[in-house]
Coordinates of C-alpha atoms in Angstrom, one line a residue:
X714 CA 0.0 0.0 0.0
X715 CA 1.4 3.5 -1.0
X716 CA -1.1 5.9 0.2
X717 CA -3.1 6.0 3.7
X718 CA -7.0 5.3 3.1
X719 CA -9.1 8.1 4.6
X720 CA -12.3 7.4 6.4
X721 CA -15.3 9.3 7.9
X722 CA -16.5 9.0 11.5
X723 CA -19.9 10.7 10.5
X724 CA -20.8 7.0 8.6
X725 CA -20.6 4.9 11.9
X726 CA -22.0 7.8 14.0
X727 CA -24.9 8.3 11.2
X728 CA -27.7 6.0 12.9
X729 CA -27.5 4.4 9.0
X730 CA -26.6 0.4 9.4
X731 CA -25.3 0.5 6.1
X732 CA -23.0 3.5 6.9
X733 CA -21.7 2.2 10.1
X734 CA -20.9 -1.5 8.6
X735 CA -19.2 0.5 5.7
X736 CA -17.1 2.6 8.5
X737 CA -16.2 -0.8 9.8
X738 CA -14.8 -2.6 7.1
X739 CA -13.4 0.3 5.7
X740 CA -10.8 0.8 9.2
X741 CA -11.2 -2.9 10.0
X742 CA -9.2 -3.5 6.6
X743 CA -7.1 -0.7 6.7
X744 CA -5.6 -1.4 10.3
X745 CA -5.2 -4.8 9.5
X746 CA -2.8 -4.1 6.1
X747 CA -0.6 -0.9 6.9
X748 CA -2.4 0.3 10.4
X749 CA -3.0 3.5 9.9
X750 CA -5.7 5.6 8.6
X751 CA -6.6 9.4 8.0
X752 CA -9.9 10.3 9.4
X753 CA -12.5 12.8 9.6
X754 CA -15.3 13.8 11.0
X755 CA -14.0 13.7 14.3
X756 CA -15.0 16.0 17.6
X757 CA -12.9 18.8 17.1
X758 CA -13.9 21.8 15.9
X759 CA -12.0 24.4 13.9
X760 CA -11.7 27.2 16.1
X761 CA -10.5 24.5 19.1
X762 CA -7.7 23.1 17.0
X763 CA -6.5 26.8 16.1
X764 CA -6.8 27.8 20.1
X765 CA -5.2 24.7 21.0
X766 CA -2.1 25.8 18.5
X767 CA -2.0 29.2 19.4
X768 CA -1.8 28.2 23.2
X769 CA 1.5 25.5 22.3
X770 CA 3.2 28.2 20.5
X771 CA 2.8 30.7 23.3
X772 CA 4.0 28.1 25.7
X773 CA 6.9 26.6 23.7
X774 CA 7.7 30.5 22.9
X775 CA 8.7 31.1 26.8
X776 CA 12.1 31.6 27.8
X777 CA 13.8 28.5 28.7
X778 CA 14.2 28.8 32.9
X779 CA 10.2 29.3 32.8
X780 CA 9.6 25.9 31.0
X781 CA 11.9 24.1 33.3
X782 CA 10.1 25.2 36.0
X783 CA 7.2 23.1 34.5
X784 CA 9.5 19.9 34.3
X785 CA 8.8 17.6 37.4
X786 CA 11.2 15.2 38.4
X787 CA 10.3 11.1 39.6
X788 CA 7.3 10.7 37.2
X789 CA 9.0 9.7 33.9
X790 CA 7.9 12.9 32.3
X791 CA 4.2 11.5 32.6
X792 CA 3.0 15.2 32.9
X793 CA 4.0 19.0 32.1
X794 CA 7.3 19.5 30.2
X795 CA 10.5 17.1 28.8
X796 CA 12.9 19.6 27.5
X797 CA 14.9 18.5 24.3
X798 CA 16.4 15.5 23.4
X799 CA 15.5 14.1 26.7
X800 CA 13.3 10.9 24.9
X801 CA 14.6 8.6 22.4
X802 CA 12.6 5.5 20.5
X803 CA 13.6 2.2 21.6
X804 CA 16.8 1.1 21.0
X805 CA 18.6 4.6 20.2
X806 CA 21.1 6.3 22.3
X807 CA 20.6 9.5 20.3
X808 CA 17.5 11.9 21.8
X809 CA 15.0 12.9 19.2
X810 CA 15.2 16.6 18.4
X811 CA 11.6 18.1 20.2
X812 CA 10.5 19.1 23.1
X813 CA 6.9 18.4 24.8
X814 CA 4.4 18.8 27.0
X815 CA 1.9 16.0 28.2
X816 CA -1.5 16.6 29.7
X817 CA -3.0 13.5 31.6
X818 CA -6.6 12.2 32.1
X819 CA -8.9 14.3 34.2
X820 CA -10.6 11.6 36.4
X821 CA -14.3 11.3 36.8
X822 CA -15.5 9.4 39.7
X823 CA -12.8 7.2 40.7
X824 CA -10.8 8.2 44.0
X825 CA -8.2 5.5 43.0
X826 CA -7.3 6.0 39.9
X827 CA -7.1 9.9 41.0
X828 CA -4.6 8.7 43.8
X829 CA -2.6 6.5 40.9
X830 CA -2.3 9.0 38.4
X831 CA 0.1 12.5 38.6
X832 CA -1.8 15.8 38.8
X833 CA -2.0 17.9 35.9
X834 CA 0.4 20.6 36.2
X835 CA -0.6 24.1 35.2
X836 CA 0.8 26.9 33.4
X837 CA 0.6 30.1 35.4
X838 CA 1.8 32.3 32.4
X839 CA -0.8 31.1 29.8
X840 CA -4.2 31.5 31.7
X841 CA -6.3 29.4 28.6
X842 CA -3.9 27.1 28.1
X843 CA -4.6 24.4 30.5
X844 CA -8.5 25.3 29.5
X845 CA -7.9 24.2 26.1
X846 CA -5.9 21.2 26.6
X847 CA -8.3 19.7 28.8
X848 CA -11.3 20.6 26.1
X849 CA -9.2 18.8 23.5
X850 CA -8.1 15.9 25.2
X851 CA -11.6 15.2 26.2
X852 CA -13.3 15.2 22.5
X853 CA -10.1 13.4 21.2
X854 CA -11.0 10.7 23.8
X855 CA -14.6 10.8 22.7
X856 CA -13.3 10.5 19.0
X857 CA -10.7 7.7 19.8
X858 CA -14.1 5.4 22.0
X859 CA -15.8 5.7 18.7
X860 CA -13.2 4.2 16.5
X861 CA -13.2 1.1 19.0
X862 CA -16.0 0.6 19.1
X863 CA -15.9 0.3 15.5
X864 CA -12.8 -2.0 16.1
X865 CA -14.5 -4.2 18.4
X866 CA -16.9 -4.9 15.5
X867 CA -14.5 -5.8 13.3
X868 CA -13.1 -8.2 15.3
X869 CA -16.5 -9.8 16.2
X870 CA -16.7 -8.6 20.0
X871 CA -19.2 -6.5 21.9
X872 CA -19.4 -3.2 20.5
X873 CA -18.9 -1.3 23.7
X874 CA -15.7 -4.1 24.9
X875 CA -13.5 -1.7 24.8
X876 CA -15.5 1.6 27.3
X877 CA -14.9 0.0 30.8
X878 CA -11.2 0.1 30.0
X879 CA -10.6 3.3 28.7
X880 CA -13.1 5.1 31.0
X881 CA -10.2 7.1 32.9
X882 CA -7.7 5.2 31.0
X883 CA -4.2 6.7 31.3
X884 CA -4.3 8.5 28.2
X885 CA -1.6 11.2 26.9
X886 CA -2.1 14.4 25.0
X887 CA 1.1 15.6 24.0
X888 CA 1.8 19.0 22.1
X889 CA 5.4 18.4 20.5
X890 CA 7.5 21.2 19.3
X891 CA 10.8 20.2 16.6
X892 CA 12.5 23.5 16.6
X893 CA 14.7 24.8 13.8
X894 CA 17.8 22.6 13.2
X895 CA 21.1 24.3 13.2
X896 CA 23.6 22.5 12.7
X897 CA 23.9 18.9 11.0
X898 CA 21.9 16.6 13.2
X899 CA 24.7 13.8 13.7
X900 CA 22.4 10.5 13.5
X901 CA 19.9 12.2 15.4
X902 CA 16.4 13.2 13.7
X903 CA 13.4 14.6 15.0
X904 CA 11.3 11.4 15.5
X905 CA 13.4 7.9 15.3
X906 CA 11.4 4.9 13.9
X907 CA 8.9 3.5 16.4
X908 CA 5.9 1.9 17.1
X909 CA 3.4 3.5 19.9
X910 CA 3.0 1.8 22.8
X911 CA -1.1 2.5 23.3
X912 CA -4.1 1.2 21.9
X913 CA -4.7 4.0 19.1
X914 CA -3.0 7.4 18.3
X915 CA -5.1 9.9 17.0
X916 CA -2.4 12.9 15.5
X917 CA -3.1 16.4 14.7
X918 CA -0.8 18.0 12.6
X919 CA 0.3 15.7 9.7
X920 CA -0.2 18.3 7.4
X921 CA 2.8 18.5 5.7
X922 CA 5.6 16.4 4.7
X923 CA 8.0 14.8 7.3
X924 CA 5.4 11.7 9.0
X925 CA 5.9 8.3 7.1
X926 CA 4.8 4.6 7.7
X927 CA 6.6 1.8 6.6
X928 CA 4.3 -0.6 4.6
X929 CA 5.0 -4.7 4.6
X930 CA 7.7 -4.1 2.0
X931 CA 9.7 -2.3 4.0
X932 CA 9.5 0.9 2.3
X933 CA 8.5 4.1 3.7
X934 CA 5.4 6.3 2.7
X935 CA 4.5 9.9 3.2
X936 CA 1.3 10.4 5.6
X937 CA 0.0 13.3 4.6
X938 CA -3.4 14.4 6.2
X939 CA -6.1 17.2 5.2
X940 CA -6.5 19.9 7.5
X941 CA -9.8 18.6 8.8
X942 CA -8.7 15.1 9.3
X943 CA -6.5 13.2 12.3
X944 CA -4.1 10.4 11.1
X945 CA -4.8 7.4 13.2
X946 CA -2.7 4.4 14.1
X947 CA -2.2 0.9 15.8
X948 CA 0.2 0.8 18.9
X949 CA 1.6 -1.9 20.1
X950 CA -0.9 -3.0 23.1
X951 CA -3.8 -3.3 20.6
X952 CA -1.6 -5.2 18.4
X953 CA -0.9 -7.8 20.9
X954 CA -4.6 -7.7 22.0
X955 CA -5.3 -8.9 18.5
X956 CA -2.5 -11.3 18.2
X957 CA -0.9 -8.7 15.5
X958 CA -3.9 -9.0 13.4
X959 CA -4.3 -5.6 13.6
X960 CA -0.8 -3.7 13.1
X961 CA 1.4 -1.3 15.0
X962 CA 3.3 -0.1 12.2
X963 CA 6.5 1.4 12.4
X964 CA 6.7 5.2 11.8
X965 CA 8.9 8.0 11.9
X966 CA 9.4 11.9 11.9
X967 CA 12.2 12.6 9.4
X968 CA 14.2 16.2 9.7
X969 CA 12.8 18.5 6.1
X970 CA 15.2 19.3 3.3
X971 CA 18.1 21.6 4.6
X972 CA 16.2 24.7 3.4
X973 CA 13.5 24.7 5.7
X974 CA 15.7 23.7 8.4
X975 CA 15.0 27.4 9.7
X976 CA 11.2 26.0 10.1
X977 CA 9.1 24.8 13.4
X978 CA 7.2 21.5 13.3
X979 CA 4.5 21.2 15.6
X980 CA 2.2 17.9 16.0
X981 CA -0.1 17.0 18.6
X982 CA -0.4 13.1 19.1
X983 CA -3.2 11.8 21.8
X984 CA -2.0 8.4 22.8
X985 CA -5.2 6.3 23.9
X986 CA -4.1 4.3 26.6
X987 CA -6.5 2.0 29.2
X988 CA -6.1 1.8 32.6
X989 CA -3.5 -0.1 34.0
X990 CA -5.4 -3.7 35.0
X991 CA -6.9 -4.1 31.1
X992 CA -5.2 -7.5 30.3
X993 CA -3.7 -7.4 26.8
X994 CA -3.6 -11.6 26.4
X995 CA -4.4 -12.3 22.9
X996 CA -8.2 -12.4 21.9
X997 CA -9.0 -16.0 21.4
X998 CA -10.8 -15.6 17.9
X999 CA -7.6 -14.0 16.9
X1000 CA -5.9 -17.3 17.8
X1001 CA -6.2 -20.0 15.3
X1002 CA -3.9 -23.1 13.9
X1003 CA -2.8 -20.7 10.9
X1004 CA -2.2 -17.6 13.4
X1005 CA -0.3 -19.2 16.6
X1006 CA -0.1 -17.1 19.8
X1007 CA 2.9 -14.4 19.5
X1008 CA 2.7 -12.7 23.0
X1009 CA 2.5 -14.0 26.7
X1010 CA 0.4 -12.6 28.8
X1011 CA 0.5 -9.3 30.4
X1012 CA -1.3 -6.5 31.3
X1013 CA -1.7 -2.6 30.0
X1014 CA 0.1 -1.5 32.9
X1015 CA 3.0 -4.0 32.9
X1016 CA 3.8 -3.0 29.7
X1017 CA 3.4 0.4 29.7
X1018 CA 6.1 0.3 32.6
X1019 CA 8.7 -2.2 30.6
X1020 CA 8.5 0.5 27.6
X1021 CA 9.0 3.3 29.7
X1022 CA 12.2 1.9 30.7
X1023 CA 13.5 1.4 27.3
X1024 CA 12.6 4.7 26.4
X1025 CA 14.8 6.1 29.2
X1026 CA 11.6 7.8 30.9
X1027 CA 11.5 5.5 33.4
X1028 CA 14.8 4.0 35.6
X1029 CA 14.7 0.4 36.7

């Protein structure tokens, strides 16, 4: 596959039984060749995604000593700011060249999981800031329960399988800024190839050139999305859920041609994540004589912690 199909949320939303089975089939398919799809029809609006930018700028704008301040030490960089080249994919020494910020789940209901999880850490200078994160990291997590739900029909389960787990799941919205290269990036660039570690990405900002997936062959393809649509992918938990019938496809962020090295990048994955008991054993009807068991058992949690150590977030 060369391009990334596109598909609309309004068709399984529509209340039309034809629509929604189309919907299905239509991701169902895609996730299970290269495992990634562009999508519209979400729950963003316009004039949130261009408040939600304008807030990121402002913040990644600030002078260096006040972004520090926002940096906390002993939680693996699970909220507020990593400063550059602090995180690097799996298996590289080299840091990626970005910076970030992550806001975490807002917990309805649930005194434990509110106890489990770090606080959201706020930005005194930017008074709308943390006002418009939270907004859009709750209507990516309403977009992201739709899509599995359309996932759970596709792999003949209960439609709603997958709400008790992400209801206050330990989900990540994280506003990434790649500032203007310098100097020649030695073996560094500003993603490395990886595969996520969640259930589903949903990414803003694959607008222009510099995301691409590798297909089965090996090679790698642009993902270019519209301005009204997220690109949305497989990460590795729902890939071992489904006994890899559905794919975590490896991806990367590669640094522009040397003239727009003078350029900002800025995307804005949400990583859908569950909470920490959702077991990830393989599914059984994804089990069969032709498709042996690849993974031992585990849970979300479990792995989420492993991973976090090889990223060098986390120390043993």
């Amino acid at each position: 596959m060369s391009v990334i199909p596109s598909v609309n949320l309004e068709d399984f939303v529509s209340g039309d039984p034809e629509r929604k089975k189309k919907f299905v089939k239509e991701i169902g398919a895609a996730f299970e060749d290269i495992g990634f799809v562009a999508l519209s029809g979400h729950f963003l609006s316009d004039e949130l995604v261009e408040n939600l930018y304008s807030e990121i700028k402002k913040f990644f704008a600030l002078p260096q000593d006040v972004k520090e301040k926002y940096e906390i030490e002993g939680i693996g960089g699970q909220r507020g700011y990593t400063s550059f080249g602090k995180e690097s994919a799996k298996g590289r020494k080299e840091g990626d060249l970005k910076e970030f910020w992550h806001f975490g789940q807002y917990v309805d209901d649930d005194p434990k999981l509110e106890a489990e999880y770090p606080d959201n850490v706020e930005v005194e200078e930017l008074p709308k800031f943390n006002e418009v994160g939270k907004e859009t990291y709750q209507m990516l997590e309403k977009t992201a329960k739709y899509v599995l739900r359309a996932l759970a029909l596709h792999l003949d389960l209960e439609e709603t399988y997958f709400d008790e787990y992400i209801k206050n799941g330990n989900s990540i919205l994280r506003p990434i800024h790649y500032p203007p290269i310098t100097e020649e990036p030695k073996n560094a660039v500003r993603a490395a190839a990886h595969g996520d570690i969640n259930l589903i990405t949903l990414l803003m900002g694959a607008h222009g050139k510099g995301l691409q997936v590798q297909n089965h062959k090996g090679e790698w393809v642009d993902a270019i999305a519209r301005p009204d649509q997220l690109m949305i992918n497989v990460g590795d938990m729902l890939s071992r859920l489904t006994n890899n019938k559905l794919k975590s496809t490896i991806h990367q962020v590669v640094n522009p041609p040397r003239e727009l090295w003078g350029t900002s990048r800025y995307s804005i994955p949400f990583f859908m994540h569950p909470i920490s008991e959702m077991p990830l054993n393989c599914l059984d009807n994804c089990v069969d004589e032709d498709h042996p068991k690849q993974f031992a058992d585990t849970t979300a949690g479990e792995f989420l912690h492993e991973r976090l150590i090889e990223l060098g977030l986390v120390k043993k």
